[in-house]
Structure formats: structure tokens, C-alpha cells
JSON list of C-alpha atoms in Angstrom, two decimals:
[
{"chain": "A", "resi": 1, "resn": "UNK", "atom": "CA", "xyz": [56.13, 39.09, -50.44]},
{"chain": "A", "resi": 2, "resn": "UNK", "atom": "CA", "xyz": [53.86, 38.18, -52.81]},
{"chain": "A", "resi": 3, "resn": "UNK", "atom": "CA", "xyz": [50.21, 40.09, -53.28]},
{"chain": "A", "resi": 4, "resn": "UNK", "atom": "CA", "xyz": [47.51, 41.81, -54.23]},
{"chain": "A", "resi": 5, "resn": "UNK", "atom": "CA", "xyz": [47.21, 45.35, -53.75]},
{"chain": "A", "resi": 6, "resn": "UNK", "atom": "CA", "xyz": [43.84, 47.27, -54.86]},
{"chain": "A", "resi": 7, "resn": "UNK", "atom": "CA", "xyz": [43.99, 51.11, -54.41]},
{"chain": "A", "resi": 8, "resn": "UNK", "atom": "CA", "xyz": [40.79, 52.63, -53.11]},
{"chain": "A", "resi": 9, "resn": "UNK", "atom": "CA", "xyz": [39.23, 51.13, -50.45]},
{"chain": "A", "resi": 10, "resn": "UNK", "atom": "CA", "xyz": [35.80, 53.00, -50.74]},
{"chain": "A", "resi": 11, "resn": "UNK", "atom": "CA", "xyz": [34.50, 54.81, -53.81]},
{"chain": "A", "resi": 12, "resn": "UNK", "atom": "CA", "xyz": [31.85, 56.64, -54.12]},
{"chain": "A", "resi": 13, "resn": "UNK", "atom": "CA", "xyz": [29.95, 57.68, -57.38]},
{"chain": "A", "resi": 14, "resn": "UNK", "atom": "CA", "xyz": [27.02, 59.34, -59.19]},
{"chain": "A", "resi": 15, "resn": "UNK", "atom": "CA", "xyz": [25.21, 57.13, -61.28]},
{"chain": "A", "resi": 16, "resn": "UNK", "atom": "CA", "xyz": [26.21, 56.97, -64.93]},
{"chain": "A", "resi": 17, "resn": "UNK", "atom": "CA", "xyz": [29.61, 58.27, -63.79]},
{"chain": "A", "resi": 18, "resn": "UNK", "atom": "CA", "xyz": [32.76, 56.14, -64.91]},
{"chain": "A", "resi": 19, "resn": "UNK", "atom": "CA", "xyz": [34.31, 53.74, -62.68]},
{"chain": "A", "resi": 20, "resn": "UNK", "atom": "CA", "xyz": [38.10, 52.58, -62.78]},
{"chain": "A", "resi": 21, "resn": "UNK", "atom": "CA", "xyz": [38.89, 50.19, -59.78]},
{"chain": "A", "resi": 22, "resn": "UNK", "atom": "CA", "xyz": [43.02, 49.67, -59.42]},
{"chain": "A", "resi": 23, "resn": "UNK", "atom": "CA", "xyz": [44.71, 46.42, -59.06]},
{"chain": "A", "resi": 24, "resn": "UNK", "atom": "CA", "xyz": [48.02, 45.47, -58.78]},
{"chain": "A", "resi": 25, "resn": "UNK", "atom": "CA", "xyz": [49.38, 42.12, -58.35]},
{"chain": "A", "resi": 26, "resn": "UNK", "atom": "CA", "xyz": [53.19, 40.92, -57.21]},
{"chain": "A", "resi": 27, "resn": "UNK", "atom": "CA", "xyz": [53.54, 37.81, -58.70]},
{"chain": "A", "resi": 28, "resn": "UNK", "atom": "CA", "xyz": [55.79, 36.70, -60.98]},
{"chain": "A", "resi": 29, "resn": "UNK", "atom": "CA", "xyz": [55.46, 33.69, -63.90]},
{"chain": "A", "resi": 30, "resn": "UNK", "atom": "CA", "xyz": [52.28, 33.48, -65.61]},
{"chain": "A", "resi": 31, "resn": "UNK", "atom": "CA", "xyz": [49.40, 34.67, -63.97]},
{"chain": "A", "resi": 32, "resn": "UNK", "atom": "CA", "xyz": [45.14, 34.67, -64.08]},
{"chain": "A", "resi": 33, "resn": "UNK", "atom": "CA", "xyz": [43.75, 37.14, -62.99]},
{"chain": "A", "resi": 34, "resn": "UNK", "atom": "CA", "xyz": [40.12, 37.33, -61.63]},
{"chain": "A", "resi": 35, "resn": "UNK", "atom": "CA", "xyz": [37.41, 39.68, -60.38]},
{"chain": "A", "resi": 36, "resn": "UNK", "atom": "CA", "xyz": [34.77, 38.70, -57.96]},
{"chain": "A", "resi": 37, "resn": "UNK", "atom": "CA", "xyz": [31.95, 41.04, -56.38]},
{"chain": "A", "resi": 38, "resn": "UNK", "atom": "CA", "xyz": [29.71, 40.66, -53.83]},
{"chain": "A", "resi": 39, "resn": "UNK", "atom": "CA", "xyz": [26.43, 42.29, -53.87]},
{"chain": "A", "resi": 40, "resn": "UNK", "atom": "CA", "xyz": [24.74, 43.04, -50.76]},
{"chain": "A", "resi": 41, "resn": "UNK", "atom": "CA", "xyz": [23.59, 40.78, -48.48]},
{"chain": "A", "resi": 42, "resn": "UNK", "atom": "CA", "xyz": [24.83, 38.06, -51.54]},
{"chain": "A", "resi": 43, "resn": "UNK", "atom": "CA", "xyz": [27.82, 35.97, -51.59]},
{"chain": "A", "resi": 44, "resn": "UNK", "atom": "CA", "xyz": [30.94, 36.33, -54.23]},
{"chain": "A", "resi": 45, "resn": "UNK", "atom": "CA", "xyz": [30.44, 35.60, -57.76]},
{"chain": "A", "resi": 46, "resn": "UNK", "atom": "CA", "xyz": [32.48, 35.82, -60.47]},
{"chain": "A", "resi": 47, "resn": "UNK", "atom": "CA", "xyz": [32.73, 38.88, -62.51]},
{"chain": "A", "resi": 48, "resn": "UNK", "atom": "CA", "xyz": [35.47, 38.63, -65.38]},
{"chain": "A", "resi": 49, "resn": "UNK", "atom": "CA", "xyz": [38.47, 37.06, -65.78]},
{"chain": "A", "resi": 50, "resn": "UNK", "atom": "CA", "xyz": [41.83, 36.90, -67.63]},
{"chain": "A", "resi": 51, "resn": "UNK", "atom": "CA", "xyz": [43.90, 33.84, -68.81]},
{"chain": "A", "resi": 52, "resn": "UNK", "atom": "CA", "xyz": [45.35, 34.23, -72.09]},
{"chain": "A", "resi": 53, "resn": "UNK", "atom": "CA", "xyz": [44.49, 36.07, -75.57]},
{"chain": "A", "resi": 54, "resn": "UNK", "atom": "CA", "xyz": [43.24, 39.85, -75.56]},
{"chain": "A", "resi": 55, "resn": "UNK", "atom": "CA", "xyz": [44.28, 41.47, -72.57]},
{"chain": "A", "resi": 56, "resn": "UNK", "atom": "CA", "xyz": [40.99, 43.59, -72.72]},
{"chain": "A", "resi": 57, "resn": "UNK", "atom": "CA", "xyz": [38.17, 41.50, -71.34]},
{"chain": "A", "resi": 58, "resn": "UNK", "atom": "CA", "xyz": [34.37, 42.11, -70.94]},
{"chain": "A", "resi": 59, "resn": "UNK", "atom": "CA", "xyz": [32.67, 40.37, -68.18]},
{"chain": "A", "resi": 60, "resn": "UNK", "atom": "CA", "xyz": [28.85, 40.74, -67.14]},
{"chain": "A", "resi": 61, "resn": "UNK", "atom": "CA", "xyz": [26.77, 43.74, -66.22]},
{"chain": "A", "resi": 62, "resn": "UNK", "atom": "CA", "xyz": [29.35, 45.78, -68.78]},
{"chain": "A", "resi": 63, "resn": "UNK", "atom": "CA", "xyz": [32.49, 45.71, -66.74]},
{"chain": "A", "resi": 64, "resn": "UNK", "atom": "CA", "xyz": [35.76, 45.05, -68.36]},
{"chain": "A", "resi": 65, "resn": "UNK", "atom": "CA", "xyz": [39.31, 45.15, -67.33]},
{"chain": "A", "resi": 66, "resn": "UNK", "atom": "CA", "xyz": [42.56, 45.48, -69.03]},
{"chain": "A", "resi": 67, "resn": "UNK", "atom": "CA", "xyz": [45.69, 43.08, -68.10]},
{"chain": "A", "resi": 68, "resn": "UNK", "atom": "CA", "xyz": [48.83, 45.23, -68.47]},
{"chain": "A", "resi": 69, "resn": "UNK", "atom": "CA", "xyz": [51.77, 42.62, -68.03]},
{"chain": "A", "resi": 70, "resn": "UNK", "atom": "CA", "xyz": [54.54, 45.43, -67.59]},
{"chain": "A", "resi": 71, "resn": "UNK", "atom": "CA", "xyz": [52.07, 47.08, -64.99]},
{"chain": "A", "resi": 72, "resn": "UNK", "atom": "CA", "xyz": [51.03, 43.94, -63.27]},
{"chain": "A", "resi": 73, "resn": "UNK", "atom": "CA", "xyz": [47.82, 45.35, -63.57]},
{"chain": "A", "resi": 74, "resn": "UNK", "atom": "CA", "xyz": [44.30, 44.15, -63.77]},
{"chain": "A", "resi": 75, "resn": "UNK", "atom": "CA", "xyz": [42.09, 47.09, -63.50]},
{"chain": "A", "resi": 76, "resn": "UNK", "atom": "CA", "xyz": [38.35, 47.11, -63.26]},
{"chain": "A", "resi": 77, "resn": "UNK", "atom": "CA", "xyz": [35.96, 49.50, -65.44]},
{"chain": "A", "resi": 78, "resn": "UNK", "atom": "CA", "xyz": [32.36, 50.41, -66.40]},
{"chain": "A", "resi": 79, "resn": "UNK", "atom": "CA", "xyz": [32.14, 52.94, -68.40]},
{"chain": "A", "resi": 80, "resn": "UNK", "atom": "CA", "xyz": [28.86, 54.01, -66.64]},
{"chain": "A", "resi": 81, "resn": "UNK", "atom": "CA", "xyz": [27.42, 52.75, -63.19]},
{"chain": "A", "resi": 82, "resn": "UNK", "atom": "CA", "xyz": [24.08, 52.23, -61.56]},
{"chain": "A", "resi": 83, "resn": "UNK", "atom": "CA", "xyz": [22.76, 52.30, -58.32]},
{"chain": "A", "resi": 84, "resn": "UNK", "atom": "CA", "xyz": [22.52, 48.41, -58.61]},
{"chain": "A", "resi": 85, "resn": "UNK", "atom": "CA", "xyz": [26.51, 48.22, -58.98]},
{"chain": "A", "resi": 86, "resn": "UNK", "atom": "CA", "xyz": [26.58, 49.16, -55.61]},
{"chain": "A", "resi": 87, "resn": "UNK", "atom": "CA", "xyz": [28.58, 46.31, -53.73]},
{"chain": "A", "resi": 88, "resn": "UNK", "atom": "CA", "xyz": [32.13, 44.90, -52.53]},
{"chain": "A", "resi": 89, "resn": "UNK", "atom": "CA", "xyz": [35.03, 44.54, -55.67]},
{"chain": "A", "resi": 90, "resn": "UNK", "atom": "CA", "xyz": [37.99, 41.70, -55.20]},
{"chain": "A", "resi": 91, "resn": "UNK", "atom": "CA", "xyz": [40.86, 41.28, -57.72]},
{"chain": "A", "resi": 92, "resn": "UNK", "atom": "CA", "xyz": [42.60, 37.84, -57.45]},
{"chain": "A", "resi": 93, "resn": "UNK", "atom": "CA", "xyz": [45.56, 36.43, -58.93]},
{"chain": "A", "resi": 94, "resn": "UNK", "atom": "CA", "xyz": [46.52, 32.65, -59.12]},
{"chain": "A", "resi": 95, "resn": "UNK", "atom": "CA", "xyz": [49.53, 31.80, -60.29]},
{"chain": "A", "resi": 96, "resn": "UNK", "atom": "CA", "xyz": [49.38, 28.91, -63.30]},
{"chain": "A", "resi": 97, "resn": "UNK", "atom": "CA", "xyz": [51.27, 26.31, -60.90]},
{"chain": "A", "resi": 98, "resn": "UNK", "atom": "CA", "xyz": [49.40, 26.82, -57.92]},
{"chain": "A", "resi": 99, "resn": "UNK", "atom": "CA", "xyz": [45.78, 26.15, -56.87]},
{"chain": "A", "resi": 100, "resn": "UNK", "atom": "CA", "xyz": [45.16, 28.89, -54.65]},
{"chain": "A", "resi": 101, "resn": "UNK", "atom": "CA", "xyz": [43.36, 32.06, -55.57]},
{"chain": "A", "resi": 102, "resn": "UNK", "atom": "CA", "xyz": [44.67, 35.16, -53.76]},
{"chain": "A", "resi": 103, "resn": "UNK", "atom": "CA", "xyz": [42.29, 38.23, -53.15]},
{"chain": "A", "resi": 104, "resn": "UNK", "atom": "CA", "xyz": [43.12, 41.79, -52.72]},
{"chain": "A", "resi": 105, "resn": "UNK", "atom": "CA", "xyz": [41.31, 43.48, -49.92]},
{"chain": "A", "resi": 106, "resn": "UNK", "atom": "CA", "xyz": [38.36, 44.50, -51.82]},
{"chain": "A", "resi": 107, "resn": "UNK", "atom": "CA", "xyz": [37.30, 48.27, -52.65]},
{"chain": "A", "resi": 108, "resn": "UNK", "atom": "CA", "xyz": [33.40, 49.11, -51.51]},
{"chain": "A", "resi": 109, "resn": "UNK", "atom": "CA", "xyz": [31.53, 50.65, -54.11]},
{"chain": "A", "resi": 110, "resn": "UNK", "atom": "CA", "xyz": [28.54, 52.73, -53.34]},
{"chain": "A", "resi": 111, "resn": "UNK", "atom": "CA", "xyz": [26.51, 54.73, -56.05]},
{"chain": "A", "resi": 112, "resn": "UNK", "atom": "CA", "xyz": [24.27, 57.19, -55.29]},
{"chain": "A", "resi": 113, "resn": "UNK", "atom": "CA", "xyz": [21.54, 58.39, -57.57]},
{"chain": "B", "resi": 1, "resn": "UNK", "atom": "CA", "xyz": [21.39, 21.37, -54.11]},
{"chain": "B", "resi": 2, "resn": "UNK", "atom": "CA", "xyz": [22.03, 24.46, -56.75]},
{"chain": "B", "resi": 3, "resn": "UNK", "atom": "CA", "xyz": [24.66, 26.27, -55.04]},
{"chain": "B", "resi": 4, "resn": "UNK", "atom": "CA", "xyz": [27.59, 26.13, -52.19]},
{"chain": "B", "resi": 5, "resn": "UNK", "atom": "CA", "xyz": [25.88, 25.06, -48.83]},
{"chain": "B", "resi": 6, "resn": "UNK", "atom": "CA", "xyz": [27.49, 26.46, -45.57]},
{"chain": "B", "resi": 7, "resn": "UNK", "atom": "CA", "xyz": [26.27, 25.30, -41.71]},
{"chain": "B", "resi": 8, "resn": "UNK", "atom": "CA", "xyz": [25.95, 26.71, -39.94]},
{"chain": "B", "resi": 9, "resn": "UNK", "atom": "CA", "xyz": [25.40, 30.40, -41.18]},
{"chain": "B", "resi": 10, "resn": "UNK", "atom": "CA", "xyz": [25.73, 31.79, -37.79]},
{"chain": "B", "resi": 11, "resn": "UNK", "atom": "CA", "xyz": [27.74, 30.60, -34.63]},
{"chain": "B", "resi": 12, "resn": "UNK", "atom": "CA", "xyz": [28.76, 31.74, -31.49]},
{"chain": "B", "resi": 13, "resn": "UNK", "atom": "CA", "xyz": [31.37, 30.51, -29.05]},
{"chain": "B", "resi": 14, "resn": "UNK", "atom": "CA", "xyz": [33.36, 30.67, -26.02]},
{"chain": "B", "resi": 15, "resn": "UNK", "atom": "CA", "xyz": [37.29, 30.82, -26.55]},
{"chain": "B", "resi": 16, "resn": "UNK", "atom": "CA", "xyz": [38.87, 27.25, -25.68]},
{"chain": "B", "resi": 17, "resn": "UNK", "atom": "CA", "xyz": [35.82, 25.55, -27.51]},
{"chain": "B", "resi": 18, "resn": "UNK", "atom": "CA", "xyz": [35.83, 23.18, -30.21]},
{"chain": "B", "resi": 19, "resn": "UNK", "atom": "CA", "xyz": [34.02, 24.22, -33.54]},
{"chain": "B", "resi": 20, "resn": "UNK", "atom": "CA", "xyz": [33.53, 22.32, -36.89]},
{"chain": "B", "resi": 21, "resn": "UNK", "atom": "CA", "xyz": [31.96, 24.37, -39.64]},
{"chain": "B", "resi": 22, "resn": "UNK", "atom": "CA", "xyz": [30.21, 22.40, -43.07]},
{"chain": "B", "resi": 23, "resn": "UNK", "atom": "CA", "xyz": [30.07, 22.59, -46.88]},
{"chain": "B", "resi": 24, "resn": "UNK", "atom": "CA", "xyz": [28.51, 20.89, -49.20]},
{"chain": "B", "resi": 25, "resn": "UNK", "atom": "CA", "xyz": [29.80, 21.94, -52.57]},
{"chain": "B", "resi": 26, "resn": "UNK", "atom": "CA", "xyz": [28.04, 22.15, -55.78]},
{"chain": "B", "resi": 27, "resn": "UNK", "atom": "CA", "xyz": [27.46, 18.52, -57.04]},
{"chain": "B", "resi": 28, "resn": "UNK", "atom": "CA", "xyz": [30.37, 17.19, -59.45]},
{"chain": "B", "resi": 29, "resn": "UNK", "atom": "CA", "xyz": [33.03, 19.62, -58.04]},
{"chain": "B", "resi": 30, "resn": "UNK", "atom": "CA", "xyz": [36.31, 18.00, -57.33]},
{"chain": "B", "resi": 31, "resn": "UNK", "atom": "CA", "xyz": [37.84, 21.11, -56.44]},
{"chain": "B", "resi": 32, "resn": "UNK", "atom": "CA", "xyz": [37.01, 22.63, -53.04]},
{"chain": "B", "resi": 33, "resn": "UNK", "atom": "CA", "xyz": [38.88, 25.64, -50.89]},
{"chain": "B", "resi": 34, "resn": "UNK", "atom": "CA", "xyz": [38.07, 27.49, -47.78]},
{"chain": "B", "resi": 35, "resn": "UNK", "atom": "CA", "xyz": [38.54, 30.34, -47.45]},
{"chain": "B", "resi": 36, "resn": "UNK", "atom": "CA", "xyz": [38.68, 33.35, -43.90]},
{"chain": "B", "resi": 37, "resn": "UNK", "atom": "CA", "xyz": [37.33, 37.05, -44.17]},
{"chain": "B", "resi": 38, "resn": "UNK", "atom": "CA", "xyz": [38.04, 39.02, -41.50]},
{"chain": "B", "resi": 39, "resn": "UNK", "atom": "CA", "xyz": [36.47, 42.32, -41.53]},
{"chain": "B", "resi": 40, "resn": "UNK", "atom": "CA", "xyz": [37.68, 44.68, -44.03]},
{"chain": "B", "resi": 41, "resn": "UNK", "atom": "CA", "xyz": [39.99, 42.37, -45.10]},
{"chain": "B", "resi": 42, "resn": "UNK", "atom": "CA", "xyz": [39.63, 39.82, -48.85]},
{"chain": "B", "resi": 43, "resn": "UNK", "atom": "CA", "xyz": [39.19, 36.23, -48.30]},
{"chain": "B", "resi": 44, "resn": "UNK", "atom": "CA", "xyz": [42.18, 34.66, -46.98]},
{"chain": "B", "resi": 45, "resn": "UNK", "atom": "CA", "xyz": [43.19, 31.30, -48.88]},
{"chain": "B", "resi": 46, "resn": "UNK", "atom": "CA", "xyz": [43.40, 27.91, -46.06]},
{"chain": "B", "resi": 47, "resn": "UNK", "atom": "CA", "xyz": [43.32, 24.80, -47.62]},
{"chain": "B", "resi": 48, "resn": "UNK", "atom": "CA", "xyz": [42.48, 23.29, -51.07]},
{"chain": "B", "resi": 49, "resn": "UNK", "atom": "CA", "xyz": [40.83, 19.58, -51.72]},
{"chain": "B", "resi": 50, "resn": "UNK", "atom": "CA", "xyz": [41.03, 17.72, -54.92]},
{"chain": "B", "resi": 51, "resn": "UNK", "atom": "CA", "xyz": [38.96, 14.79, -54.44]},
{"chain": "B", "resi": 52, "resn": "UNK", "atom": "CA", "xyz": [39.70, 13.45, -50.96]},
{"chain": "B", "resi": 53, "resn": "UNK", "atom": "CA", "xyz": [43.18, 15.13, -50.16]},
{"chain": "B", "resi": 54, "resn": "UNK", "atom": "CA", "xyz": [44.33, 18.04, -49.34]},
{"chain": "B", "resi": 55, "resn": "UNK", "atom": "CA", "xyz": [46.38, 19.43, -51.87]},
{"chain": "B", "resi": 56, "resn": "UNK", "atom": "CA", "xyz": [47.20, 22.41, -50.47]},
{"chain": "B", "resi": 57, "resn": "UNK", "atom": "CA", "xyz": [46.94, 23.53, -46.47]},
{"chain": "B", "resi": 58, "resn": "UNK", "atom": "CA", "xyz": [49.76, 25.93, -46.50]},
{"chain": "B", "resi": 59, "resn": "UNK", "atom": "CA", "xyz": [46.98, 28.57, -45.52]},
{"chain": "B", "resi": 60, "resn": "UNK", "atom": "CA", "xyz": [45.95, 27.18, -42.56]},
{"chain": "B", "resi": 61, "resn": "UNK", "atom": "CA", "xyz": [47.32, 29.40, -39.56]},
{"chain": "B", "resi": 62, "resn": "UNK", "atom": "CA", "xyz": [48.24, 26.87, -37.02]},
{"chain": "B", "resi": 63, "resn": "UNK", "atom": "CA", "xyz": [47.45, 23.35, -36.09]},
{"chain": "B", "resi": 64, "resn": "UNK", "atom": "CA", "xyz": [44.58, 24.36, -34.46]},
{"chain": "B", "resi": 65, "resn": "UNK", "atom": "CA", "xyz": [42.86, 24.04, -38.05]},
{"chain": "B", "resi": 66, "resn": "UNK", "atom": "CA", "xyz": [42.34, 20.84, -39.51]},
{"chain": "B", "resi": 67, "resn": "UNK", "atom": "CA", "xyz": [39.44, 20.52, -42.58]},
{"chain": "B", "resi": 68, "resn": "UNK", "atom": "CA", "xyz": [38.40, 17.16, -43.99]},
{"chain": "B", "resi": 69, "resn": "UNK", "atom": "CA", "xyz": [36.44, 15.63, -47.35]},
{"chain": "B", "resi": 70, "resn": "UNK", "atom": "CA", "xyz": [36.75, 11.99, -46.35]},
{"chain": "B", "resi": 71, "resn": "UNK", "atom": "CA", "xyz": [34.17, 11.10, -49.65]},
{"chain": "B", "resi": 72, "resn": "UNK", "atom": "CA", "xyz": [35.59, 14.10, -51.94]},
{"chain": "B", "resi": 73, "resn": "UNK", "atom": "CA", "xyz": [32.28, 15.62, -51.41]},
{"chain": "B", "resi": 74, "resn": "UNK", "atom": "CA", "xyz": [31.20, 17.46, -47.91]},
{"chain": "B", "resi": 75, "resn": "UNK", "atom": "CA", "xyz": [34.01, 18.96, -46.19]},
{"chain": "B", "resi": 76, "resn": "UNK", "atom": "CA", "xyz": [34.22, 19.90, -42.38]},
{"chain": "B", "resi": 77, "resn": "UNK", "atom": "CA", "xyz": [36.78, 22.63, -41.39]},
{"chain": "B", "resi": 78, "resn": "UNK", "atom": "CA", "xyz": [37.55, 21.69, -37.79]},
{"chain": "B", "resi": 79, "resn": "UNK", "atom": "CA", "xyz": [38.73, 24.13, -35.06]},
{"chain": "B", "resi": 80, "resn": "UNK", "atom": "CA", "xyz": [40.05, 23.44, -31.70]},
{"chain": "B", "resi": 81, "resn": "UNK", "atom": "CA", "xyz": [40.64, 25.85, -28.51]},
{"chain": "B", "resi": 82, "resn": "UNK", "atom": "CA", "xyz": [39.28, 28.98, -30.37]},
{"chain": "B", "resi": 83, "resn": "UNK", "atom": "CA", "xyz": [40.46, 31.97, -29.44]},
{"chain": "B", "resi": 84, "resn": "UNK", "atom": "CA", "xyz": [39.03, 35.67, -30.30]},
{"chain": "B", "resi": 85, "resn": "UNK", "atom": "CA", "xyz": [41.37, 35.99, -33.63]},
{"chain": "B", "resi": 86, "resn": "UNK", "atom": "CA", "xyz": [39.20, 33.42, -34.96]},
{"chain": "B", "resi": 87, "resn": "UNK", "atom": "CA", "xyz": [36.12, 35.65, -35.36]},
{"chain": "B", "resi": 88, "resn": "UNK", "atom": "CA", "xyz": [35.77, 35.95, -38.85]},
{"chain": "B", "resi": 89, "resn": "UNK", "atom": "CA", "xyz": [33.56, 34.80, -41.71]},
{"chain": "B", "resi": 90, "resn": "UNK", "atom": "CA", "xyz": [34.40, 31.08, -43.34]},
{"chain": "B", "resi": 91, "resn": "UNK", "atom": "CA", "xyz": [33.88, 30.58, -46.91]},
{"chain": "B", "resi": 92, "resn": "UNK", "atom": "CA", "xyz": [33.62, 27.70, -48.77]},
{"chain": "B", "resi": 93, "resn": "UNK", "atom": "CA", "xyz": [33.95, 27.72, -52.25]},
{"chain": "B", "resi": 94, "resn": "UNK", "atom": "CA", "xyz": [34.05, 24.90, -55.29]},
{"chain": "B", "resi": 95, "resn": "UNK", "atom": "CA", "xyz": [35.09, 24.76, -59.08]},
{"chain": "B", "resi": 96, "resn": "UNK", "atom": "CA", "xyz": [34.55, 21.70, -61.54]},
{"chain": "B", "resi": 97, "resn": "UNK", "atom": "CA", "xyz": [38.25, 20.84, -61.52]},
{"chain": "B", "resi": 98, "resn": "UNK", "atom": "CA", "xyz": [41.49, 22.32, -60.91]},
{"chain": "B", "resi": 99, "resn": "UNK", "atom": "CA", "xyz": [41.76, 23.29, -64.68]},
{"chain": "B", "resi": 100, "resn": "UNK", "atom": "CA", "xyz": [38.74, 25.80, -64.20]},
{"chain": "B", "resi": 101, "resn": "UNK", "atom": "CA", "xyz": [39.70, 27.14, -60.47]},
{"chain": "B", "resi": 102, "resn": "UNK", "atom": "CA", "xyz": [39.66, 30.83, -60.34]},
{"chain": "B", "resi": 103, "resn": "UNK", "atom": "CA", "xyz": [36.06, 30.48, -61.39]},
{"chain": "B", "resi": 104, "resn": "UNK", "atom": "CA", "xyz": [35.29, 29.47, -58.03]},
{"chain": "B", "resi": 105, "resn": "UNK", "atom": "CA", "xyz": [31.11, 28.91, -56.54]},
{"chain": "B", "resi": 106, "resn": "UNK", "atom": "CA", "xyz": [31.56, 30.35, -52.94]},
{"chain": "B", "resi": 107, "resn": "UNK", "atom": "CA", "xyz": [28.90, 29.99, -50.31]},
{"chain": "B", "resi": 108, "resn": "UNK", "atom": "CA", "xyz": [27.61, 32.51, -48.35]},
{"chain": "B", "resi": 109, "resn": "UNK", "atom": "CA", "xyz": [29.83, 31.88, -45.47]},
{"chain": "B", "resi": 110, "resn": "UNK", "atom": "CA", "xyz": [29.54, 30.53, -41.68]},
{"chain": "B", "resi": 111, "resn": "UNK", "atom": "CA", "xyz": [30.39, 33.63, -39.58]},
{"chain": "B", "resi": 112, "resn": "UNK", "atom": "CA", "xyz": [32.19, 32.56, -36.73]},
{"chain": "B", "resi": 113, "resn": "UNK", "atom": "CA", "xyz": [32.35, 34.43, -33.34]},
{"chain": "B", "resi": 114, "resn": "UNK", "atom": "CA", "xyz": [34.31, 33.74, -30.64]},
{"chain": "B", "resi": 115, "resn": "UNK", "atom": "CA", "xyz": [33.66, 35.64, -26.99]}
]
């Protein structure tokens, strides 16, 4: 079946410690690939995404992620957090042909000062 | 308005009642979806509107779902003899056209809660 799989459901972190969310996808064809927080209390917003060209893309707030085709990965980084990063992460995939945008189940990020 | 409008935010119902929940999407979108969080769970995909029609409804989980756009603007997810699986938050999200989805405006949800 076809999905999105992200690996840690809660992570917890130090500020200005490094952050690497996981996300695997099992689509096949061409692919965008999306990630989407949602601060607390807020509703989901866009936070990068991926449709063609560099693989490495930089979104707001200083998070990137890095498409790996032979992975079918889309993973999330920053190379330093803050308190204020503290919220709920979704990866999402949408195949080219289609018009629906599938989510993982989200990984909860909390950082503590 | 600015954003995604959801009504209503909050509601509360007895199973075997009839629901309808609202959006308003941002002005100019052609492109609307709802979406269903359950808890702990990532929004799960219903039904997609270009315009007036449903493009896509091979997300909704029975035919106890029906959503409508009748002008290609507000849309009205309808739900009939709710039962407790139902609970769950309803978004409502909307991008400029189908060319741009992924970078989809989402509301801030109607949770839904059915006793």
C-alpha cells in the first residue's frame, strides 16, 4: 500500500541541538514532497517543499530537507533548534497525477531550554 | 476574509444525528480539500473540489459523507447518522489552483464529537 511513514513520533531536544526528522514515502512515479507544521494552538502551514531541481531545499525558520530518490526520502533538518520550534511535523507526498496530498502521522517536537 | 474559515470550531453530537460542517476558503482558490485528523494520527485526505465538482472523493469513508461547493466557493461537508468513529478534527484547506496544490491554506479545523 501506498504511504508515508515518519520515524519518531516524539522528539525531544535541548535548544541549539540538531534536529533530523525521518520520512519515508512509498510511492512510485514522480513525486512532491512537502512539509507542514503546526505550531501550538495554530493550524498547518507550509514549511518547505520539493518539486524538481536541487534536491536540498531550505524552507523558513532555517529548516531544510534533502530528497533522496533511491531512499524515498524527504528528511527534515535544522541545524540548531529553539524553544519556539516546538510544535507538530507532517511530511506529505502527492504524486504528479493526482490531487491529493498524503500526510505521514506527524512527529511532536518539544524543545526544552 | 485573510485565511481558511471553518464553522463551526467546536461541535458536539449524539450518534444517529445529522451534521454539516463549513469552509470558506481563501478568496480566488479553485482548489479546495478536506481533510480528517484523528488523534495522533496526520490528516486523512476525503474529497477534493476544483471549481464546483468534485474531482476526487475516493477519501470519503462511506456514503454517510457527502461535501458540496455548489458556487466553487463555500463548501459544506455533510454527515449523516454519526457514529463515535467520527470524532475527529475536520480540516479544510485551499490552494490557488491545482498546479500549486501541495501548498495548501488549511483552517484551523471544526472538531467534531460524537457521544
Amino acid at each position: 500500500a501506498q504511504s508515508v511513514s515518519q520515524h519518531n513520533h516524539h522528539v525531544i531536544l535541548s535548544e541549539a541541538a540538531s534536529l533530523e526528522l525521518g520520512c519515508n514515502y512509498s510511492y512510485g512515479g514522480t513525486v512532491n514532497l512537502f512539509w507542514y507544521v503546526q505550531y501550538p494552538g495554530q493550524h498547518l502551514q507550509l514549511l518547505l517543499k520539493y518539486f524538481s531541481g536541487d534536491p536540498l531545499v531550505k524552507g523558513i525558520k532555517g529548516f531544510e530537507a534533502e530528497f533522496i530518490k533511491s531512499k524515498f526520502s524527504f528528511n527534515l533538518r535544522k541545524p540548531s533548534v529553539q524553544w519556539s520550534d516546538t510544535a507538530e511535523y507532517f511530511c506529505a507526498v502527492k504524486r504528479n497525477s493526482g490531487y491529493a496530498l498524503n500526510f505521514g502521522k506527524g512527529t511532536s517536537l518539544l524543545v526544552t531550554p | 476574509g485573510a485565511g481558511v474559515s471553518q464553522t463551526p470550531s467546536n461541535k458536539v453530537t449524539e450518534k444517529g444525528k445529522y451534521v454539516e460542517l463549513r469552509c470558506d476558503p481563501i478568496s480566488g482558490h479553485t482548489a479546495l480539500y478536506w481533510y480528517r485528523q484523528s488523534l495522533g494520527q496526520g490528516p486523512e485526505f476525503l474529497i477534493y473540489f476544483q471549481g464546483t465538482g468534485a474531482a476526487d472523493d475516493s477519501g470519503l469513508p462511506n456514503d454517510r459523507f457527502f461535501a458540496v461547493r455548489p458556487e466553487g466557493s463555500v463548501s459544506t461537508l455533510k454527515i449523516q447518522r454519526t457514529e463515535r468513529g467520527d470524532s475527529a478534527v475536520y480540516l479544510c484547506a485551499s490552494s490557488l489552483t491545482r498546479e500549486n496544490t501541495g501548498e495548501l491554506f488549511f483552517g484551523e479545523g471544526s472538531r467534531l464529537t460524537v457521544l
